[in-house]
Short mmCIF file of C-alpha atoms in Angstrom, two decimals:
data_model
loop_
_atom_site.label_atom_id
_atom_site.label_comp_id
_atom_site.label_asym_id
_atom_site.label_seq_id
_atom_site.Cartn_x
_atom_site.Cartn_y
_atom_site.Cartn_z
CA MET A 12 0.01 0.00 -0.01
CA SER A 13 1.36 3.43 -0.88
CA THR A 14 1.73 6.12 1.72
CA SER A 15 -0.89 8.29 0.09
CA SER A 16 -3.45 5.51 -0.16
CA ALA A 17 -2.79 4.55 3.41
CA ALA A 18 -3.26 8.16 4.47
CA GLU A 19 -6.57 8.22 2.64
CA GLY A 20 -7.79 4.89 3.88
CA GLY A 21 -6.83 5.11 7.55
CA GLY A 22 -7.63 2.10 9.63
CA GLY A 23 -5.46 -0.46 11.36
CA ALA A 24 -2.80 -0.68 8.65
CA ARG A 25 -2.18 3.05 8.73
CA ALA A 26 -2.07 3.12 12.52
CA ALA A 27 0.51 0.31 12.47
CA GLN A 28 2.53 2.20 9.87
CA LEU A 29 2.48 5.35 11.99
CA ALA A 30 3.46 3.42 15.10
CA ASP A 31 6.45 1.88 13.29
CA ARG A 32 7.59 5.23 11.85
CA LEU A 33 7.14 7.03 15.14
CA GLY A 34 9.11 4.38 17.03
CA ARG A 35 12.01 4.70 14.58
CA LEU A 36 11.90 8.50 14.83
CA ARG A 37 12.04 8.32 18.63
CA GLU A 38 15.08 6.02 18.38
CA ARG A 39 16.74 8.44 15.99
CA VAL A 40 16.06 11.40 18.29
CA ALA A 41 17.40 9.51 21.27
CA ALA A 42 20.59 8.65 19.31
CA ALA A 43 21.01 12.24 18.24
CA ALA A 44 20.62 13.40 21.85
CA ALA A 45 23.12 10.83 23.08
CA ALA A 46 25.65 11.88 20.39
CA ALA A 47 25.26 15.52 21.54
CA GLY A 48 25.50 14.63 25.23
CA ARG A 49 21.95 15.78 25.83
CA ASP A 50 18.91 14.41 27.64
CA PRO A 51 16.31 13.30 25.05
CA GLY A 52 13.65 14.26 27.60
CA GLY A 53 14.51 17.89 26.88
CA LEU A 54 13.49 17.59 23.22
CA THR A 55 9.98 18.14 21.92
CA VAL A 56 9.03 16.48 18.64
CA VAL A 57 6.31 18.41 16.79
CA VAL A 58 4.74 16.09 14.21
CA VAL A 59 3.76 18.24 11.19
CA THR A 60 0.48 16.87 9.79
CA LYS A 61 -0.12 19.40 7.04
CA PHE A 62 -2.36 17.93 4.27
CA PHE A 63 -2.83 14.65 6.22
CA PRO A 64 -6.31 13.73 7.47
CA VAL A 65 -7.76 14.12 10.93
CA ALA A 66 -7.65 10.34 11.25
CA ASP A 67 -3.85 10.44 11.15
CA VAL A 68 -3.75 13.03 13.94
CA GLN A 69 -6.12 10.92 16.00
CA ALA A 70 -3.98 7.85 15.50
CA LEU A 71 -0.87 9.81 16.52
CA ALA A 72 -2.61 11.05 19.63
CA GLY A 73 -3.34 7.40 20.51
CA LEU A 74 0.44 6.70 20.18
CA GLY A 75 1.29 9.43 22.68
CA VAL A 76 1.93 12.35 20.37
CA LEU A 77 0.99 15.57 22.12
CA ASP A 78 2.50 18.20 19.84
CA VAL A 79 1.09 18.63 16.33
CA GLY A 80 2.23 21.11 13.70
CA GLU A 81 0.18 22.80 10.96
CA SER A 82 0.96 25.62 8.55
CA ARG A 83 -2.41 26.69 7.08
CA ASP A 84 -5.00 28.27 9.30
CA GLN A 85 -8.03 26.92 7.53
CA GLU A 86 -6.84 23.33 7.79
CA ALA A 87 -5.40 23.73 11.31
CA SER A 88 -8.49 25.36 12.79
CA ALA A 89 -10.74 22.64 11.36
CA LYS A 90 -8.54 19.83 12.73
CA ALA A 91 -8.26 21.48 16.15
CA ALA A 92 -12.06 21.86 16.34
CA ALA A 93 -12.65 18.32 15.21
CA LEU A 94 -10.39 16.82 17.86
CA ALA A 95 -10.97 19.28 20.75
CA ALA A 96 -13.44 17.07 22.60
CA ALA A 97 -11.71 13.72 22.04
CA HIS A 98 -8.14 14.91 22.47
CA PRO A 99 -7.99 18.07 24.59
CA GLU A 100 -4.40 17.18 25.47
CA LEU A 101 -3.12 18.02 21.94
CA ARG A 102 -0.93 21.13 21.61
CA TRP A 103 -1.24 22.77 18.24
CA HIS A 104 1.88 24.46 16.80
CA PHE A 105 1.53 26.82 13.91
CA VAL A 106 4.76 26.41 11.93
CA GLY A 107 4.12 28.12 8.53
CA GLN A 108 4.28 31.64 7.37
CA LEU A 109 1.38 33.56 8.83
CA GLN A 110 -0.57 36.44 7.35
CA THR A 111 -1.52 39.13 9.78
CA ASN A 112 -5.21 38.79 8.95
CA LYS A 113 -5.10 35.15 10.10
CA ALA A 114 -3.47 35.88 13.42
CA ARG A 115 -6.68 36.30 15.40
CA SER A 116 -7.91 32.96 14.23
CA VAL A 117 -4.62 31.16 14.95
CA ALA A 118 -4.42 32.64 18.43
CA ARG A 119 -7.75 30.91 19.30
CA TYR A 120 -6.32 27.40 19.07
CA ALA A 121 -2.53 27.44 18.75
CA SER A 122 -0.43 26.72 21.83
CA ALA A 123 2.60 28.03 19.95
CA VAL A 124 3.39 30.01 16.80
CA HIS A 125 6.84 29.26 15.39
CA SER A 126 6.94 31.80 12.60
CA VAL A 127 6.67 35.29 14.18
CA ASP A 128 8.89 37.40 11.90
CA ARG A 129 7.66 40.96 12.15
CA VAL A 130 6.41 43.35 14.80
CA ARG A 131 3.00 43.86 13.13
CA LEU A 132 2.35 40.13 13.31
CA ALA A 133 3.30 40.01 16.97
CA ARG A 134 0.79 42.75 17.68
CA ALA A 135 -1.93 40.99 15.75
CA LEU A 136 -1.32 37.74 17.60
CA ALA A 137 -1.41 39.59 20.90
CA ALA A 138 -4.79 41.13 20.03
CA GLY A 139 -6.11 37.65 19.08
CA ALA A 140 -4.78 36.05 22.29
CA ALA A 141 -6.28 38.81 24.44
CA ALA A 142 -9.64 38.37 22.69
CA ALA A 143 -9.53 34.64 23.35
CA GLY A 144 -8.28 34.97 26.90
CA ARG A 145 -5.27 32.83 26.07
CA GLU A 146 -1.46 32.98 26.27
CA VAL A 147 0.44 31.86 23.12
CA ASP A 148 4.10 30.81 23.05
CA CYS A 149 5.95 32.56 20.21
CA PHE A 150 9.16 31.75 18.42
CA VAL A 151 10.81 34.53 16.43
CA GLN A 152 11.70 33.15 12.99
CA VAL A 153 15.21 33.91 11.83
CA ASP A 154 16.11 34.14 8.17
CA LEU A 155 19.27 32.06 8.18
CA ALA A 156 19.98 32.68 4.51
CA ALA A 157 20.45 36.35 5.32
CA ALA A 158 22.30 35.56 8.51
CA LEU A 159 24.84 33.50 6.55
CA GLY A 160 25.53 36.36 4.17
CA GLY A 161 23.24 35.36 1.33
CA PRO A 162 20.05 36.99 0.01
CA ALA A 163 16.96 36.78 2.14
CA ASP A 164 14.54 33.92 1.31
CA PRO A 165 11.06 35.47 1.19
CA ALA A 166 9.51 32.08 0.38
CA ARG A 167 10.45 30.90 3.85
CA GLY A 168 10.11 34.13 5.82
CA GLY A 169 12.07 35.16 8.85
CA ALA A 170 13.56 38.29 10.38
CA ALA A 171 17.18 39.24 9.76
CA GLY A 172 19.77 41.36 11.53
CA ASP A 173 18.53 43.79 14.13
CA ASP A 174 14.93 42.96 13.27
CA VAL A 175 15.23 39.68 15.17
CA LEU A 176 15.72 41.53 18.45
CA HIS A 177 13.03 44.12 17.53
CA VAL A 178 10.47 41.31 16.99
CA ALA A 179 11.60 39.56 20.17
CA ASP A 180 11.15 42.77 22.12
CA ALA A 181 7.64 43.17 20.72
CA VAL A 182 6.66 39.65 21.62
CA ALA A 183 8.10 39.94 25.15
CA ALA A 184 6.21 43.19 25.73
CA ALA A 185 2.86 41.96 24.48
CA VAL A 186 0.12 40.81 26.85
CA GLY A 187 -1.07 37.37 25.87
CA LEU A 188 2.22 36.27 24.27
CA ARG A 189 5.25 34.55 25.77
CA LEU A 190 8.64 34.75 24.07
CA ALA A 191 9.68 31.11 23.91
CA GLY A 192 12.80 31.56 21.77
CA LEU A 193 13.82 31.37 18.10
CA MET A 194 12.96 29.24 15.07
CA ALA A 195 14.69 28.72 11.76
CA VAL A 196 14.81 26.54 8.68
CA ALA A 197 18.22 25.55 7.21
CA PRO A 198 18.60 27.34 3.85
CA ARG A 199 18.52 25.27 0.76
CA GLY A 200 21.92 24.15 -0.42
CA GLN A 201 23.61 25.08 2.86
CA ASP A 202 25.31 22.83 5.38
CA PRO A 203 22.63 22.50 8.13
CA ALA A 204 25.29 22.21 10.82
CA ARG A 205 26.70 25.59 9.87
CA ALA A 206 23.19 27.09 9.59
CA PHE A 207 22.10 25.86 12.99
CA ALA A 208 25.37 26.96 14.61
CA GLU A 209 24.54 30.48 13.34
CA LEU A 210 21.02 30.18 14.80
CA ALA A 211 22.53 29.26 18.17
CA ALA A 212 24.72 32.35 17.99
CA VAL A 213 21.74 34.57 17.24
CA ALA A 214 19.89 32.95 20.09
CA GLU A 215 22.68 33.80 22.49
CA ARG A 216 22.40 37.44 21.49
CA VAL A 217 18.64 37.44 22.04
CA ARG A 218 19.04 35.79 25.45
CA ARG A 219 21.17 38.63 26.68
CA ALA A 220 18.07 40.82 26.49
CA HIS A 221 15.51 38.04 27.16
CA PRO A 222 17.06 35.30 29.42
CA GLY A 223 13.89 33.23 29.39
CA ALA A 224 13.88 32.79 25.63
CA VAL A 225 15.60 29.43 25.85
CA ALA A 226 13.70 27.37 23.24
CA LEU A 227 15.10 26.72 19.82
CA SER A 228 12.81 25.32 17.08
CA ALA A 229 15.06 23.84 14.42
CA GLY A 230 15.49 20.63 12.46
CA MET A 231 13.22 18.63 10.29
CA SER A 232 13.16 15.06 8.98
CA GLY A 233 16.33 15.49 6.96
CA ASP A 234 18.52 17.46 9.35
CA LEU A 235 17.37 16.88 12.90
CA GLU A 236 20.70 15.47 14.04
CA ALA A 237 22.46 18.71 13.15
CA ALA A 238 19.74 20.68 14.93
CA VAL A 239 20.03 18.63 18.14
CA ALA A 240 23.80 19.09 18.08
CA ALA A 241 23.30 22.83 17.91
CA GLY A 242 20.93 22.90 20.87
CA ALA A 243 17.46 22.65 19.36
CA THR A 244 14.68 22.01 21.83
CA HIS A 245 11.85 21.55 19.30
CA LEU A 246 12.04 19.42 16.15
CA ARG A 247 9.44 19.85 13.42
CA VAL A 248 9.16 16.46 11.74
CA GLY A 249 6.66 15.44 9.07
CA SER A 250 7.67 12.93 6.42
CA ALA A 251 9.75 10.76 8.80
CA VAL A 252 6.49 9.90 10.60
CA LEU A 253 3.71 10.42 8.04
CA GLY A 254 5.47 9.64 4.77
CA THR A 255 5.36 11.66 1.55
CA ARG A 256 2.98 14.58 1.96
CA PRO A 257 -0.13 14.42 -0.27
CA GLY A 258 -1.09 17.41 -2.38
CA ALA A 259 -3.21 20.27 -1.16
CA ARG A 260 -6.96 19.72 -1.20
#
């Protein structure tokens, strides 16, 4: 059975497939932590379920997954609503680029937003969190392409240079938001170890102003070992657990 047909069909075969993949991922994360001299208990794996059905998220919850990542508000809000009663323990992480006009909606269900890259977005999220009576963890997204001396990558988003601290200051000052730390994606064609080392250096600068911003969201299915070695606390993993992502619907 192909991954896509399994995702569509759900059922016992899909649940078994997810259990096997999740088990292998957990072994891989534990090995990466051991190699870096770190406690695997300090790492949070966010399973990114974009374009996969609610049934997959439900199966993952049954396997002990608490942290789920999404990158489109319409899809994420629908999944969160569908599973709110059966799985209130789920923590929803918004990991994609976020338009300001979607911030109020995202603040209603997201436990964390990993892609805060401008002051205007921070203010919009704060307004949404206040309206919902919630507190949302925020990661300031860093444009590592720019940090490494290349051109900015608008397709991936992220703040660069002094803007990183400006956004961090805005988040820290906002009622309803908590500055968790930084997030980044390794630039295409770059050594992820070098990229994540640069992220760790940027994080040190931010922590001088905001000592509590200790979280680092970095690493995906293909480069999580390099991220763990550089101090990542949150890993955003999709294909290693769910298989090849189906197309948008």
